[in-house]
Amino acid sequence: MPKLSIAVFASGGGTNLQSLINSSNKGVFDGDIAAVISNNSGAFALERAKKAGIAAYHISGKKYPGRNQFVGEILKTLENNKANLIVLAGYMKLLPLEVVRIFRNRILNIHPALLPKYGGKGMYGMNVHKAVIESGDKISGATVHFVDEIFDHGVILIQRTVPVLPGDDPETLAARVLKVEHKILPEAVSMFA
Ligand code: GRF
């Protein structure tokens, strides 16, 4: 069974990426992070990759105007790094259909809520936690699922709950959920391996 060669897509701070880097170094799963790709040249996730000696790529629709060029650049980068698993860790874009098809059943996403609730277009970051608090739900949590052509829709691999506490605001809930994300994402990669 070939070792996992993981390509991580991230748009932001990359704490989920960091958790994968740490877990890989500790041997939590038999695999390496071969590349980090971000649509945001300022994403701290790219800094984290560089610090860890991992190839870091800024690939965006602006930088590679024209759909074919953009998709081609992603596929070329995945191929050059022999990626056999894609992990979306705070990636704010929908992966191009071509990539989803080529990597079907080999793309994982981490979402900061208990899907299928609080998922879909516009449901990311603080929006999710705001909606959970406004709903009056007493539990929230995080989900790792396989990615298909629809936002936050594919088969669920792992879910873990956290309590929503009285007096929580989106920030305090986000912090509690993020801690769980950092645990279940490496666990999901290990299950996949
Ligand atoms: C996490 O809450 C993740 O669930 C969501 O975006 C955030 C990414 O955080 N998709 P980080 O960039 O991994 O710190």
PDB file of C-alpha atoms and ligand atoms in Angstrom:
ATOM      1  CA  MET A   1       0.000   0.000   0.000  1.00  0.00           C
ATOM      2  CA  PRO A   2       1.771   3.201  -1.085  1.00  0.00           C
ATOM      3  CA  LYS A   3       2.506   5.664   1.710  1.00  0.00           C
ATOM      4  CA  LEU A   4       0.092   8.572   1.759  1.00  0.00           C
ATOM      5  CA  SER A   5       1.315  11.632  -0.091  1.00  0.00           C
ATOM      6  CA  ILE A   6      -1.064  14.347   1.042  1.00  0.00           C
ATOM      7  CA  ALA A   7      -1.824  17.665  -0.644  1.00  0.00           C
ATOM      8  CA  VAL A   8      -3.436  20.106   1.817  1.00  0.00           C
ATOM      9  CA  PHE A   9      -5.530  23.031   0.543  1.00  0.00           C
ATOM     10  CA  ALA A  10      -5.914  25.922   3.006  1.00  0.00           C
ATOM     11  CA  SER A  11      -7.013  29.560   2.735  1.00  0.00           C
ATOM     12  CA  GLY A  12      -6.317  30.861   6.221  1.00  0.00           C
ATOM     13  CA  GLY A  13      -4.262  30.475   9.365  1.00  0.00           C
ATOM     14  CA  GLY A  14      -3.629  26.770   8.873  1.00  0.00           C
ATOM     15  CA  THR A  15      -4.006  25.460  12.426  1.00  0.00           C
ATOM     16  CA  ASN A  16      -5.615  22.321  10.974  1.00  0.00           C
ATOM     17  CA  LEU A  17      -2.648  22.025   8.605  1.00  0.00           C
ATOM     18  CA  GLN A  18      -0.317  22.411  11.577  1.00  0.00           C
ATOM     19  CA  SER A  19      -2.133  19.629  13.399  1.00  0.00           C
ATOM     20  CA  LEU A  20      -1.591  17.380  10.348  1.00  0.00           C
ATOM     21  CA  ILE A  21       2.098  18.332  10.145  1.00  0.00           C
ATOM     22  CA  ASN A  22       2.574  17.542  13.843  1.00  0.00           C
ATOM     23  CA  SER A  23       0.653  14.262  13.540  1.00  0.00           C
ATOM     24  CA  SER A  24       2.644  13.192  10.476  1.00  0.00           C
ATOM     25  CA  ASN A  25       5.907  13.905  12.305  1.00  0.00           C
ATOM     26  CA  LYS A  26       4.671  11.843  15.271  1.00  0.00           C
ATOM     27  CA  GLY A  27       3.763   8.950  12.981  1.00  0.00           C
ATOM     28  CA  VAL A  28       0.019   9.161  13.790  1.00  0.00           C
ATOM     29  CA  PHE A  29      -0.521   8.118  10.158  1.00  0.00           C
ATOM     30  CA  ASP A  30       1.773   6.584   7.559  1.00  0.00           C
ATOM     31  CA  GLY A  31       2.069   9.501   5.208  1.00  0.00           C
ATOM     32  CA  ASP A  32       3.737  12.772   4.391  1.00  0.00           C
ATOM     33  CA  ILE A  33       2.327  16.149   3.547  1.00  0.00           C
ATOM     34  CA  ALA A  34       3.831  16.626   0.109  1.00  0.00           C
ATOM     35  CA  ALA A  35       2.337  20.026  -0.757  1.00  0.00           C
ATOM     36  CA  VAL A  36       0.276  22.889   0.605  1.00  0.00           C
ATOM     37  CA  ILE A  37      -1.834  24.864  -1.864  1.00  0.00           C
ATOM     38  CA  SER A  38      -3.585  28.132  -1.052  1.00  0.00           C
ATOM     39  CA  ASN A  39      -5.749  30.540  -3.056  1.00  0.00           C
ATOM     40  CA  ASN A  40      -4.544  33.279  -0.679  1.00  0.00           C
ATOM     41  CA  SER A  41      -0.917  34.386  -1.066  1.00  0.00           C
ATOM     42  CA  GLY A  42      -1.035  35.836   2.452  1.00  0.00           C
ATOM     43  CA  ALA A  43      -2.324  32.667   4.098  1.00  0.00           C
ATOM     44  CA  PHE A  44      -0.276  31.848   7.181  1.00  0.00           C
ATOM     45  CA  ALA A  45      -0.795  28.211   6.164  1.00  0.00           C
ATOM     46  CA  LEU A  46       1.830  28.829   3.444  1.00  0.00           C
ATOM     47  CA  GLU A  47       4.268  30.106   6.081  1.00  0.00           C
ATOM     48  CA  ARG A  48       3.621  27.016   8.198  1.00  0.00           C
ATOM     49  CA  ALA A  49       4.387  24.828   5.188  1.00  0.00           C
ATOM     50  CA  LYS A  50       7.637  26.640   4.409  1.00  0.00           C
ATOM     51  CA  LYS A  51       8.726  26.404   8.067  1.00  0.00           C
ATOM     52  CA  ALA A  52       8.071  22.664   7.932  1.00  0.00           C
ATOM     53  CA  GLY A  53      10.035  22.294   4.680  1.00  0.00           C
ATOM     54  CA  ILE A  54       6.878  21.456   2.709  1.00  0.00           C
ATOM     55  CA  ALA A  55       6.378  22.702  -0.872  1.00  0.00           C
ATOM     56  CA  ALA A  56       3.981  25.675  -0.725  1.00  0.00           C
ATOM     57  CA  TYR A  57       2.000  26.910  -3.738  1.00  0.00           C
ATOM     58  CA  HIS A  58      -0.158  29.992  -4.264  1.00  0.00           C
ATOM     59  CA  ILE A  59      -2.657  28.959  -6.928  1.00  0.00           C
ATOM     60  CA  SER A  60      -5.626  31.232  -7.539  1.00  0.00           C
ATOM     61  CA  GLY A  61      -8.005  32.185 -10.322  1.00  0.00           C
ATOM     62  CA  LYS A  62      -6.387  35.630 -10.338  1.00  0.00           C
ATOM     63  CA  LYS A  63      -2.863  34.335 -10.635  1.00  0.00           C
ATOM     64  CA  TYR A  64      -3.850  31.792 -13.295  1.00  0.00           C
ATOM     65  CA  PRO A  65      -6.635  33.562 -15.201  1.00  0.00           C
ATOM     66  CA  GLY A  66      -8.749  31.316 -17.399  1.00  0.00           C
ATOM     67  CA  ARG A  67     -10.322  28.198 -16.026  1.00  0.00           C
ATOM     68  CA  ASN A  68      -8.186  25.718 -17.934  1.00  0.00           C
ATOM     69  CA  GLN A  69      -4.958  27.381 -16.775  1.00  0.00           C
ATOM     70  CA  PHE A  70      -6.154  27.439 -13.150  1.00  0.00           C
ATOM     71  CA  VAL A  71      -7.335  23.816 -13.130  1.00  0.00           C
ATOM     72  CA  GLY A  72      -4.255  22.758 -15.097  1.00  0.00           C
ATOM     73  CA  GLU A  73      -1.962  24.350 -12.517  1.00  0.00           C
ATOM     74  CA  ILE A  74      -3.710  22.521  -9.669  1.00  0.00           C
ATOM     75  CA  LEU A  75      -3.558  19.170 -11.463  1.00  0.00           C
ATOM     76  CA  LYS A  76       0.085  19.687 -12.435  1.00  0.00           C
ATOM     77  CA  THR A  77       1.005  20.504  -8.819  1.00  0.00           C
ATOM     78  CA  LEU A  78      -0.866  17.451  -7.523  1.00  0.00           C
ATOM     79  CA  GLU A  79       0.857  15.241 -10.068  1.00  0.00           C
ATOM     80  CA  ASN A  80       4.342  16.665  -9.485  1.00  0.00           C
ATOM     81  CA  ASN A  81       3.911  15.895  -5.783  1.00  0.00           C
ATOM     82  CA  LYS A  82       2.420  12.444  -6.427  1.00  0.00           C
ATOM     83  CA  ALA A  83      -0.568  13.334  -4.235  1.00  0.00           C
ATOM     84  CA  ASN A  84      -2.855  10.377  -3.476  1.00  0.00           C
ATOM     85  CA  LEU A  85      -4.974  12.148  -0.870  1.00  0.00           C
ATOM     86  CA  ILE A  86      -6.291  15.722  -0.851  1.00  0.00           C
ATOM     87  CA  VAL A  87      -7.274  17.341   2.460  1.00  0.00           C
ATOM     88  CA  LEU A  88      -9.235  20.611   2.492  1.00  0.00           C
ATOM     89  CA  ALA A  89      -8.317  22.297   5.781  1.00  0.00           C
ATOM     90  CA  GLY A  90     -10.082  25.642   5.848  1.00  0.00           C
ATOM     91  CA  TYR A  91     -10.174  25.968   2.062  1.00  0.00           C
ATOM     92  CA  MET A  92     -12.741  28.617   1.132  1.00  0.00           C
ATOM     93  CA  LYS A  93     -13.215  27.667  -2.520  1.00  0.00           C
ATOM     94  CA  LEU A  94     -15.108  24.831  -4.200  1.00  0.00           C
ATOM     95  CA  LEU A  95     -12.573  22.422  -5.695  1.00  0.00           C
ATOM     96  CA  PRO A  96     -12.892  22.365  -9.496  1.00  0.00           C
ATOM     97  CA  LEU A  97     -15.119  19.534 -10.755  1.00  0.00           C
ATOM     98  CA  GLU A  98     -12.246  18.050 -12.762  1.00  0.00           C
ATOM     99  CA  VAL A  99     -10.191  17.630  -9.594  1.00  0.00           C
ATOM    100  CA  VAL A 100     -13.124  16.153  -7.650  1.00  0.00           C
ATOM    101  CA  ARG A 101     -13.671  13.602 -10.425  1.00  0.00           C
ATOM    102  CA  ILE A 102     -10.008  12.590 -10.791  1.00  0.00           C
ATOM    103  CA  PHE A 103      -9.573  12.323  -7.006  1.00  0.00           C
ATOM    104  CA  ARG A 104     -13.054  10.902  -6.253  1.00  0.00           C
ATOM    105  CA  ASN A 105     -13.166   9.255  -2.791  1.00  0.00           C
ATOM    106  CA  ARG A 106      -9.683  10.601  -2.066  1.00  0.00           C
ATOM    107  CA  ILE A 107     -10.618  14.120  -0.877  1.00  0.00           C
ATOM    108  CA  LEU A 108     -11.395  14.907   2.795  1.00  0.00           C
ATOM    109  CA  ASN A 109     -12.782  18.156   4.223  1.00  0.00           C
ATOM    110  CA  ILE A 110     -13.032  19.376   7.823  1.00  0.00           C
ATOM    111  CA  HIS A 111     -16.130  21.386   8.673  1.00  0.00           C
ATOM    112  CA  PRO A 112     -16.698  23.159  12.013  1.00  0.00           C
ATOM    113  CA  ALA A 113     -20.243  21.874  12.617  1.00  0.00           C
ATOM    114  CA  LEU A 114     -22.270  18.649  12.762  1.00  0.00           C
ATOM    115  CA  LEU A 115     -23.153  18.207   9.064  1.00  0.00           C
ATOM    116  CA  PRO A 116     -25.645  17.998   7.435  1.00  0.00           C
ATOM    117  CA  LYS A 117     -26.699  20.868   9.703  1.00  0.00           C
ATOM    118  CA  TYR A 118     -24.996  24.227   9.206  1.00  0.00           C
ATOM    119  CA  GLY A 119     -23.338  23.289   5.932  1.00  0.00           C
ATOM    120  CA  GLY A 120     -23.427  24.509   2.352  1.00  0.00           C
ATOM    121  CA  LYS A 121     -22.763  27.799   0.629  1.00  0.00           C
ATOM    122  CA  GLY A 122     -21.808  30.658   2.948  1.00  0.00           C
ATOM    123  CA  MET A 123     -21.597  28.343   5.968  1.00  0.00           C
ATOM    124  CA  TYR A 124     -17.943  28.759   6.929  1.00  0.00           C
ATOM    125  CA  GLY A 125     -15.936  30.191   9.815  1.00  0.00           C
ATOM    126  CA  MET A 126     -17.841  32.416  12.242  1.00  0.00           C
ATOM    127  CA  ASN A 127     -21.070  32.244  10.190  1.00  0.00           C
ATOM    128  CA  VAL A 128     -21.401  28.623  11.274  1.00  0.00           C
ATOM    129  CA  HIS A 129     -20.964  29.289  14.983  1.00  0.00           C
ATOM    130  CA  LYS A 130     -23.263  32.327  14.864  1.00  0.00           C
ATOM    131  CA  ALA A 131     -25.995  30.197  13.281  1.00  0.00           C
ATOM    132  CA  VAL A 132     -25.554  27.416  15.861  1.00  0.00           C
ATOM    133  CA  ILE A 133     -25.829  29.864  18.782  1.00  0.00           C
ATOM    134  CA  GLU A 134     -28.843  31.646  17.260  1.00  0.00           C
ATOM    135  CA  SER A 135     -30.563  28.285  16.757  1.00  0.00           C
ATOM    136  CA  GLY A 136     -30.424  27.523  20.465  1.00  0.00           C
ATOM    137  CA  ASP A 137     -28.809  24.126  19.794  1.00  0.00           C
ATOM    138  CA  LYS A 138     -27.103  22.758  22.898  1.00  0.00           C
ATOM    139  CA  ILE A 139     -24.459  20.772  21.023  1.00  0.00           C
ATOM    140  CA  SER A 140     -22.190  21.523  18.114  1.00  0.00           C
ATOM    141  CA  GLY A 141     -19.000  19.885  16.909  1.00  0.00           C
ATOM    142  CA  ALA A 142     -16.864  19.112  13.860  1.00  0.00           C
ATOM    143  CA  THR A 143     -17.140  16.797  10.864  1.00  0.00           C
ATOM    144  CA  VAL A 144     -14.657  15.197   8.478  1.00  0.00           C
ATOM    145  CA  HIS A 145     -16.347  14.061   5.261  1.00  0.00           C
ATOM    146  CA  PHE A 146     -15.472  12.941   1.752  1.00  0.00           C
ATOM    147  CA  VAL A 147     -15.784  15.725  -0.801  1.00  0.00           C
ATOM    148  CA  ASP A 148     -18.013  15.461  -3.853  1.00  0.00           C
ATOM    149  CA  GLU A 149     -19.350  18.076  -6.256  1.00  0.00           C
ATOM    150  CA  ILE A 150     -21.635  19.732  -3.691  1.00  0.00           C
ATOM    151  CA  PHE A 151     -20.410  21.923  -0.787  1.00  0.00           C
ATOM    152  CA  ASP A 152     -20.222  20.034   2.535  1.00  0.00           C
ATOM    153  CA  HIS A 153     -22.220  17.105   1.155  1.00  0.00           C
ATOM    154  CA  GLY A 154     -20.172  13.899   0.849  1.00  0.00           C
ATOM    155  CA  VAL A 155     -20.100  10.752   3.036  1.00  0.00           C
ATOM    156  CA  ILE A 156     -19.197  11.502   6.646  1.00  0.00           C
ATOM    157  CA  LEU A 157     -16.076   9.801   8.070  1.00  0.00           C
ATOM    158  CA  ILE A 158     -15.852  11.194  11.637  1.00  0.00           C
ATOM    159  CA  GLN A 159     -17.970  13.550  13.768  1.00  0.00           C
ATOM    160  CA  ARG A 160     -17.309  14.674  17.328  1.00  0.00           C
ATOM    161  CA  THR A 161     -19.532  16.868  19.505  1.00  0.00           C
ATOM    162  CA  VAL A 162     -18.848  19.761  21.867  1.00  0.00           C
ATOM    163  CA  PRO A 163     -21.364  21.421  24.216  1.00  0.00           C
ATOM    164  CA  VAL A 164     -22.722  24.879  23.432  1.00  0.00           C
ATOM    165  CA  LEU A 165     -22.446  26.610  26.816  1.00  0.00           C
ATOM    166  CA  PRO A 166     -24.689  29.401  28.165  1.00  0.00           C
ATOM    167  CA  GLY A 167     -22.893  32.685  27.516  1.00  0.00           C
ATOM    168  CA  ASP A 168     -21.045  31.292  24.504  1.00  0.00           C
ATOM    169  CA  ASP A 169     -20.434  33.725  21.699  1.00  0.00           C
ATOM    170  CA  PRO A 170     -19.273  32.639  18.213  1.00  0.00           C
ATOM    171  CA  GLU A 171     -15.628  33.090  19.208  1.00  0.00           C
ATOM    172  CA  THR A 172     -15.779  30.927  22.339  1.00  0.00           C
ATOM    173  CA  LEU A 173     -17.694  28.214  20.502  1.00  0.00           C
ATOM    174  CA  ALA A 174     -15.289  28.386  17.531  1.00  0.00           C
ATOM    175  CA  ALA A 175     -12.322  27.871  19.848  1.00  0.00           C
ATOM    176  CA  ARG A 176     -13.945  24.812  21.470  1.00  0.00           C
ATOM    177  CA  VAL A 177     -14.814  23.311  18.052  1.00  0.00           C
ATOM    178  CA  LEU A 178     -11.355  24.040  16.633  1.00  0.00           C
ATOM    179  CA  LYS A 179      -9.747  21.937  19.383  1.00  0.00           C
ATOM    180  CA  VAL A 180     -11.894  18.990  18.265  1.00  0.00           C
ATOM    181  CA  GLU A 181     -11.069  19.649  14.606  1.00  0.00           C
ATOM    182  CA  HIS A 182      -7.378  19.336  15.391  1.00  0.00           C
ATOM    183  CA  LYS A 183      -8.038  15.890  16.847  1.00  0.00           C
ATOM    184  CA  ILE A 184     -10.433  14.348  14.330  1.00  0.00           C
ATOM    185  CA  LEU A 185      -8.670  15.467  11.139  1.00  0.00           C
ATOM    186  CA  PRO A 186      -5.485  13.438  11.812  1.00  0.00           C
ATOM    187  CA  GLU A 187      -7.677  10.564  13.049  1.00  0.00           C
ATOM    188  CA  ALA A 188      -9.603  10.636   9.770  1.00  0.00           C
ATOM    189  CA  VAL A 189      -6.372  10.641   7.722  1.00  0.00           C
ATOM    190  CA  SER A 190      -5.140   7.700   9.787  1.00  0.00           C
ATOM    191  CA  MET A 191      -8.420   5.840   9.114  1.00  0.00           C
ATOM    192  CA  PHE A 192      -8.070   6.604   5.408  1.00  0.00           C
ATOM    193  CA  ALA A 193      -4.493   5.289   5.406  1.00  0.00           C
TER     194      ALA A 193
HETATM  195  C1  GRF B   1     -11.599  25.829  10.679  1.00  0.00           C
HETATM  196  O1  GRF B   1     -12.620  26.191  11.574  1.00  0.00           O
HETATM  197  C2  GRF B   1     -12.169  24.909   9.646  1.00  0.00           C
HETATM  198  O2  GRF B   1     -13.143  24.022  10.131  1.00  0.00           O
HETATM  199  C3  GRF B   1     -12.832  25.885   8.736  1.00  0.00           C
HETATM  200  O3  GRF B   1     -11.960  26.979   8.655  1.00  0.00           O
HETATM  201  C4  GRF B   1     -11.172  27.001   9.815  1.00  0.00           C
HETATM  202  C5  GRF B   1      -9.749  26.821   9.360  1.00  0.00           C
HETATM  203  O4  GRF B   1      -8.947  27.090  10.402  1.00  0.00           O
HETATM  204  N1  GRF B   1     -13.072  25.289   7.457  1.00  0.00           N
HETATM  205  P1  GRF B   1      -7.372  26.914  10.182  1.00  0.00           P
HETATM  206  O5  GRF B   1      -7.010  27.731   8.947  1.00  0.00           O
HETATM  207  O6  GRF B   1      -7.128  25.455   9.980  1.00  0.00           O
HETATM  208  O7  GRF B   1      -6.792  27.452  11.433  1.00  0.00           O
END
